[in-house]
mmCIF file with all atom_site columns, C-alpha atoms in Angstrom:
data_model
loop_
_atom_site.group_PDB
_atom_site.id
_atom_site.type_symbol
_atom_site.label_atom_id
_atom_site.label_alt_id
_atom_site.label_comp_id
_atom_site.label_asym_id
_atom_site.label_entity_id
_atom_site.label_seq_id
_atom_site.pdbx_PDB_ins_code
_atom_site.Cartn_x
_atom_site.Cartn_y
_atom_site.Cartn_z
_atom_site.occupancy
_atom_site.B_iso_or_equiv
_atom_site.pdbx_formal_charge
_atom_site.auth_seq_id
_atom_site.auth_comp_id
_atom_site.auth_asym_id
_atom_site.auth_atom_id
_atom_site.pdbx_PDB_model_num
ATOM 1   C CA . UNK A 1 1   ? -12.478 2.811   -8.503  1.00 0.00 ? 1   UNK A CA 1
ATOM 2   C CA . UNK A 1 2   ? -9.101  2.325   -9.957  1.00 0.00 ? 2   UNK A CA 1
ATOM 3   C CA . UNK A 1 3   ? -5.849  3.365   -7.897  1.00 0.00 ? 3   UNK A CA 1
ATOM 4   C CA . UNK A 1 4   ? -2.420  4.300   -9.260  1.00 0.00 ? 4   UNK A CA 1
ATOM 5   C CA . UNK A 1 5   ? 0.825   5.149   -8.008  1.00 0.00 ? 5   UNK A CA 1
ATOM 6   C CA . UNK A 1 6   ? 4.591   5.366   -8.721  1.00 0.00 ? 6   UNK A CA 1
ATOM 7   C CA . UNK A 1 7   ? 7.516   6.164   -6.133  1.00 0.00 ? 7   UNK A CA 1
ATOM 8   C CA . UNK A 1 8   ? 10.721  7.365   -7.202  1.00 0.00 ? 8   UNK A CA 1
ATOM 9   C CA . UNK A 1 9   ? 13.647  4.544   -6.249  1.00 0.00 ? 9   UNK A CA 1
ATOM 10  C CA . UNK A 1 10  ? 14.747  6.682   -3.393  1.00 0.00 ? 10  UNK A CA 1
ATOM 11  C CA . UNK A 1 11  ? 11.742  6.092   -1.511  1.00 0.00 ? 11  UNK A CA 1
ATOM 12  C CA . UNK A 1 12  ? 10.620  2.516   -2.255  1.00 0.00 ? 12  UNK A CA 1
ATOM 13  C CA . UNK A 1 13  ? 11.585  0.108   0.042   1.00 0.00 ? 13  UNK A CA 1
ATOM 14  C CA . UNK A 1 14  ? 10.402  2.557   2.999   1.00 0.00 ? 14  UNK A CA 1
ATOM 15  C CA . UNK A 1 15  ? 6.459   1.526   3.703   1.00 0.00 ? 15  UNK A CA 1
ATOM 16  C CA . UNK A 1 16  ? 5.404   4.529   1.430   1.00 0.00 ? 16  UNK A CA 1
ATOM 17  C CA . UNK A 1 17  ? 3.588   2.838   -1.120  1.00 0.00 ? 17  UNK A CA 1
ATOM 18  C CA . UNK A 1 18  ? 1.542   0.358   1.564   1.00 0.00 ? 18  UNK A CA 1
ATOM 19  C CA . UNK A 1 19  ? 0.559   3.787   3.211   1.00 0.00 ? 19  UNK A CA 1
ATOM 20  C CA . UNK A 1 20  ? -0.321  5.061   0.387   1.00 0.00 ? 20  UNK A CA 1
ATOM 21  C CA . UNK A 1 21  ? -2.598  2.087   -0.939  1.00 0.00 ? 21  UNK A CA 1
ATOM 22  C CA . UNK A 1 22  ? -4.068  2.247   2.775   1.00 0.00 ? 22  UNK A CA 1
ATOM 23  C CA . UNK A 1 23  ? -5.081  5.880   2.437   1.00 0.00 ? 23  UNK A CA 1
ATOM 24  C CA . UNK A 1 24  ? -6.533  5.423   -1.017  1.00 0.00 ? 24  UNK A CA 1
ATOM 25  C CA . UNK A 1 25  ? -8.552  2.464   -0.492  1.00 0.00 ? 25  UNK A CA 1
ATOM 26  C CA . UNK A 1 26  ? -9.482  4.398   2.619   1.00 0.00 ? 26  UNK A CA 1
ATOM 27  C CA . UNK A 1 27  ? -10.412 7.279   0.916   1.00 0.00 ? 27  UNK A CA 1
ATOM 28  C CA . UNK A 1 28  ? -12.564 5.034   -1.807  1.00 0.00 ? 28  UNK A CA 1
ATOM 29  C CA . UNK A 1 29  ? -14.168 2.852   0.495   1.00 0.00 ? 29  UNK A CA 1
ATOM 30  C CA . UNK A 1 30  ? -15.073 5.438   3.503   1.00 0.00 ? 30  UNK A CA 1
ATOM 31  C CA . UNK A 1 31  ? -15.183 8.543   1.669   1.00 0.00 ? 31  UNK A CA 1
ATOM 32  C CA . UNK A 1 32  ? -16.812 7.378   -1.642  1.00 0.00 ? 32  UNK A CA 1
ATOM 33  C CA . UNK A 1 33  ? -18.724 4.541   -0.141  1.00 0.00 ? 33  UNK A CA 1
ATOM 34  C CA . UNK A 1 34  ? -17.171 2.071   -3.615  1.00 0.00 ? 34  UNK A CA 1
ATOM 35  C CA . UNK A 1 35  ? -18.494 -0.967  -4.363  1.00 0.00 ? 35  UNK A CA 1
ATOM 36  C CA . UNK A 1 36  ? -14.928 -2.246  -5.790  1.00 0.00 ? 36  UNK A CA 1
ATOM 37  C CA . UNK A 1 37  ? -11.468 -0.816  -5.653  1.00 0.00 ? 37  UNK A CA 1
ATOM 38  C CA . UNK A 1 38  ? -9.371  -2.250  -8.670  1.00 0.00 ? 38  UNK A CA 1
ATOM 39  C CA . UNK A 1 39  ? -5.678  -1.970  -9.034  1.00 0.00 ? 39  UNK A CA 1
ATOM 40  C CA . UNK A 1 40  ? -3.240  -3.868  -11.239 1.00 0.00 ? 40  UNK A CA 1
ATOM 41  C CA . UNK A 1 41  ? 0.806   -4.200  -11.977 1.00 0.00 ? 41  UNK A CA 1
ATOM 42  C CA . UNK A 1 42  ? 3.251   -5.899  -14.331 1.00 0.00 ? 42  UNK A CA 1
ATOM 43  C CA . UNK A 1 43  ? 4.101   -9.147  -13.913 1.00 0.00 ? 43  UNK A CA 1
ATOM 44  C CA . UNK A 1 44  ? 7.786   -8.135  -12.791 1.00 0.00 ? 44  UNK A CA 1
ATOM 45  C CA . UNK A 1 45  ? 7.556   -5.505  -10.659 1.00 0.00 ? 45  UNK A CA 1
ATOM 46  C CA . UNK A 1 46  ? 7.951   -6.594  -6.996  1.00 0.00 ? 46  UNK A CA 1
ATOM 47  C CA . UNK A 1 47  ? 7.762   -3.526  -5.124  1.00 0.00 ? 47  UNK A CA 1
ATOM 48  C CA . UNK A 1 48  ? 3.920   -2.941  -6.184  1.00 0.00 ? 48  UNK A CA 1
ATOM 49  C CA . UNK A 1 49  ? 2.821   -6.594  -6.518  1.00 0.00 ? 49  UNK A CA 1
ATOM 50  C CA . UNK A 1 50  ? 4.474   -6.772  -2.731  1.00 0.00 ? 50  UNK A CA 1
ATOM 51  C CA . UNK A 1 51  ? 2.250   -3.852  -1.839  1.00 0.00 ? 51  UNK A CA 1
ATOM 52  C CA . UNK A 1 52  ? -0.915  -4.942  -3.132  1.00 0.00 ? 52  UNK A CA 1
ATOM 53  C CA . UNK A 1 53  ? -0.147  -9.054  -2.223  1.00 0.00 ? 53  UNK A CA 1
ATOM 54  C CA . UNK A 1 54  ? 0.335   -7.515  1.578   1.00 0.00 ? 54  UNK A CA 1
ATOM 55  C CA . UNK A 1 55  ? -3.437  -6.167  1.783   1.00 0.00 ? 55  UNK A CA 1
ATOM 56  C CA . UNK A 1 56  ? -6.590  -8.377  0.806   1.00 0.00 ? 56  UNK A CA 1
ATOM 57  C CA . UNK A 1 57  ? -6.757  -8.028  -2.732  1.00 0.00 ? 57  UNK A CA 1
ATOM 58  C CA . UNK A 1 58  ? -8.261  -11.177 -4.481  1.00 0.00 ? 58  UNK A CA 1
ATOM 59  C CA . UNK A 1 59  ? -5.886  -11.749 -7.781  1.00 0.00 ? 59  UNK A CA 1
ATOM 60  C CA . UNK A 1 60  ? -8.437  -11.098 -10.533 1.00 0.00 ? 60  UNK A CA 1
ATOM 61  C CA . UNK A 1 61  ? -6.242  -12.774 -13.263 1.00 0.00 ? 61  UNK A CA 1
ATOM 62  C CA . UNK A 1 62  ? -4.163  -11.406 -16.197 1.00 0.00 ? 62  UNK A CA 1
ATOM 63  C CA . UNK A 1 63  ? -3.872  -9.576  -19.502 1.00 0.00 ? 63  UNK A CA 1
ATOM 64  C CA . UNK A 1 64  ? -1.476  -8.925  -21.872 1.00 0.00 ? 64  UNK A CA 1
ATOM 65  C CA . UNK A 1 65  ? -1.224  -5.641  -22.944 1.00 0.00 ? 65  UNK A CA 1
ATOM 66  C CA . UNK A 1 66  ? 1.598   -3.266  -24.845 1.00 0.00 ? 66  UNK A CA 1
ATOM 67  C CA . UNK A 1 67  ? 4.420   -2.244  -22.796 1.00 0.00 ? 67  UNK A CA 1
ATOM 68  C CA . UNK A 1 68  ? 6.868   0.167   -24.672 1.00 0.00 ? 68  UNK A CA 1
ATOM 69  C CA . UNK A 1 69  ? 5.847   -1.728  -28.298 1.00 0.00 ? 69  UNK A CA 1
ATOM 70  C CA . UNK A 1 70  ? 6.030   -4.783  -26.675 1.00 0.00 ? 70  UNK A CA 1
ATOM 71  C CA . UNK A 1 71  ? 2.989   -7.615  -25.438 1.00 0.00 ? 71  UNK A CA 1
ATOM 72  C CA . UNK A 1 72  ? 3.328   -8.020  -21.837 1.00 0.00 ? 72  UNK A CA 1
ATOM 73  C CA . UNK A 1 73  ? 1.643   -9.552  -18.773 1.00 0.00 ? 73  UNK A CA 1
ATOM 74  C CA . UNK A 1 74  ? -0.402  -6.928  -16.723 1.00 0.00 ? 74  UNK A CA 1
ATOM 75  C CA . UNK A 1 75  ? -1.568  -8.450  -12.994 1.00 0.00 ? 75  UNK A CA 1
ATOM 76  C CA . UNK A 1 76  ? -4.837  -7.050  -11.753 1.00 0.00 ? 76  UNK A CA 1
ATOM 77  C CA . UNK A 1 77  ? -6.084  -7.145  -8.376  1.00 0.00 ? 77  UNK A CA 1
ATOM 78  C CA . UNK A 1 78  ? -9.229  -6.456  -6.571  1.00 0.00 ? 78  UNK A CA 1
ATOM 79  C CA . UNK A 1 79  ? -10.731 -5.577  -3.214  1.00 0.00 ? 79  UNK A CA 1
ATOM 80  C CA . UNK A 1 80  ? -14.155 -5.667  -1.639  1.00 0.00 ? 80  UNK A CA 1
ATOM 81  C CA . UNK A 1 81  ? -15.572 -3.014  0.946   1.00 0.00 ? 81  UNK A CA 1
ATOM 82  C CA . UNK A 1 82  ? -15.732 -6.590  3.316   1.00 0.00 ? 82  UNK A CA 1
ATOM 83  C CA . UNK A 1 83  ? -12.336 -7.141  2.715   1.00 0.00 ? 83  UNK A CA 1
ATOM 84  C CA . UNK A 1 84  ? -10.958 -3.684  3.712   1.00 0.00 ? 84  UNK A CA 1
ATOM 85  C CA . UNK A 1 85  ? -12.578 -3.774  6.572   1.00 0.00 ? 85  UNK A CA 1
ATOM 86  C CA . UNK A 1 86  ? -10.200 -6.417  7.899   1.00 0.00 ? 86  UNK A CA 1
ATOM 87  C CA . UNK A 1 87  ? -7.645  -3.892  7.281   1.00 0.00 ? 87  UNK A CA 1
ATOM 88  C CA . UNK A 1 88  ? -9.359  -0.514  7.905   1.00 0.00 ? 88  UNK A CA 1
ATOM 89  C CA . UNK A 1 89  ? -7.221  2.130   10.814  1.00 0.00 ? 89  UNK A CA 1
ATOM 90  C CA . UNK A 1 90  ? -8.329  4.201   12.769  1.00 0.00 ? 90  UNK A CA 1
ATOM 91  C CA . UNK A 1 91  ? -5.736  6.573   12.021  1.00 0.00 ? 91  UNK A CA 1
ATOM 92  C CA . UNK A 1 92  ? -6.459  7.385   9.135   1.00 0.00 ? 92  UNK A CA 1
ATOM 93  C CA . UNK A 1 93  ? -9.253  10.129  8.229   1.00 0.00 ? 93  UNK A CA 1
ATOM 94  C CA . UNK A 1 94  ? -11.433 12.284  5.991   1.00 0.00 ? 94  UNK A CA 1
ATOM 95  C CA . UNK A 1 95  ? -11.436 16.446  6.294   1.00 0.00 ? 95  UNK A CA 1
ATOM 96  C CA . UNK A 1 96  ? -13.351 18.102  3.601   1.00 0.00 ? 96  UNK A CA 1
ATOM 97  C CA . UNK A 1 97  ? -14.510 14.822  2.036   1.00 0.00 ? 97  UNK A CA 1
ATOM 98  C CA . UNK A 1 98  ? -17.858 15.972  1.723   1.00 0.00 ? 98  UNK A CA 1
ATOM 99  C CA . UNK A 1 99  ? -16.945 19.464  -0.770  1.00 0.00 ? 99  UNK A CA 1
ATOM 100 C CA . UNK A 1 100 ? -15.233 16.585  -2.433  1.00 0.00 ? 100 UNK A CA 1
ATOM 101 C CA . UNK A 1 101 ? -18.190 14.596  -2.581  1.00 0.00 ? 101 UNK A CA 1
ATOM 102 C CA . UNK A 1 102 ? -20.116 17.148  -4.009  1.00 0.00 ? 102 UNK A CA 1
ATOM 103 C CA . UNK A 1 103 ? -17.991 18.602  -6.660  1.00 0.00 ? 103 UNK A CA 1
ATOM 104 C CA . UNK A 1 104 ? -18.037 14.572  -7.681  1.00 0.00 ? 104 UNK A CA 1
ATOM 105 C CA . UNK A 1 105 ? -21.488 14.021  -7.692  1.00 0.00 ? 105 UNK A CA 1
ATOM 106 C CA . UNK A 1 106 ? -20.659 11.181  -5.225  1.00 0.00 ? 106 UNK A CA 1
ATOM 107 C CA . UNK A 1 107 ? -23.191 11.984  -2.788  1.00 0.00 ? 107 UNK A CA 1
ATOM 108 C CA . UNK A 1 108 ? -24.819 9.809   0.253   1.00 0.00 ? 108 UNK A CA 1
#
């Protein structure tokens, strides 16, 4: 599974985005039961290589891809249901995940 985000300026810099990431991989990996969560960033943007560099993601290498007309180097990341679990809280949980499940066809 691939995850995606964006945070206005006002709120980066706050510990958003690393919640974020934590509830999504937590939502792939115990809700979905994924093999693989995926994510990837441009070369030059700190805030979300920061995010992803501070969790276990193995770097997966690079690719250069268009950005606004342009060719430009695209970071991609990856993480491993073993290496989540170094990271996984308790705090975090699952209502409903099971409707969601279905409507997916991403049953256990």
């Amino acid at each position: 599974m691939t995850t995606g985000s964006w945070l206005g300026l006002a709120h980066q810099g706050q510990g958003f985005g690393k919640e974020l990431r934590q509830a999504a991989l937590h939502l792939i990996f115990a809700g979905f039961d994924a093999d693989l969560a995926v994510t990837r960033a441009w070369h030059d943007n700190a805030a979300s290589l920061g995010v992803t560099r501070s969790l276990p993601y193995a770097e997966t290498g690079t690719t250069v891809e268009d950005r606004r007309g342009r060719p430009d180097t695209m970071v991609g990341f990856a993480m491993t249901p073993g290496r989540w679990a170094t990271i996984r809280r308790d705090d975090i949980g699952l209502v409903g995940i099971e409707a969601v499940r279905e409507v997916l066809g991403n049953q256990r």
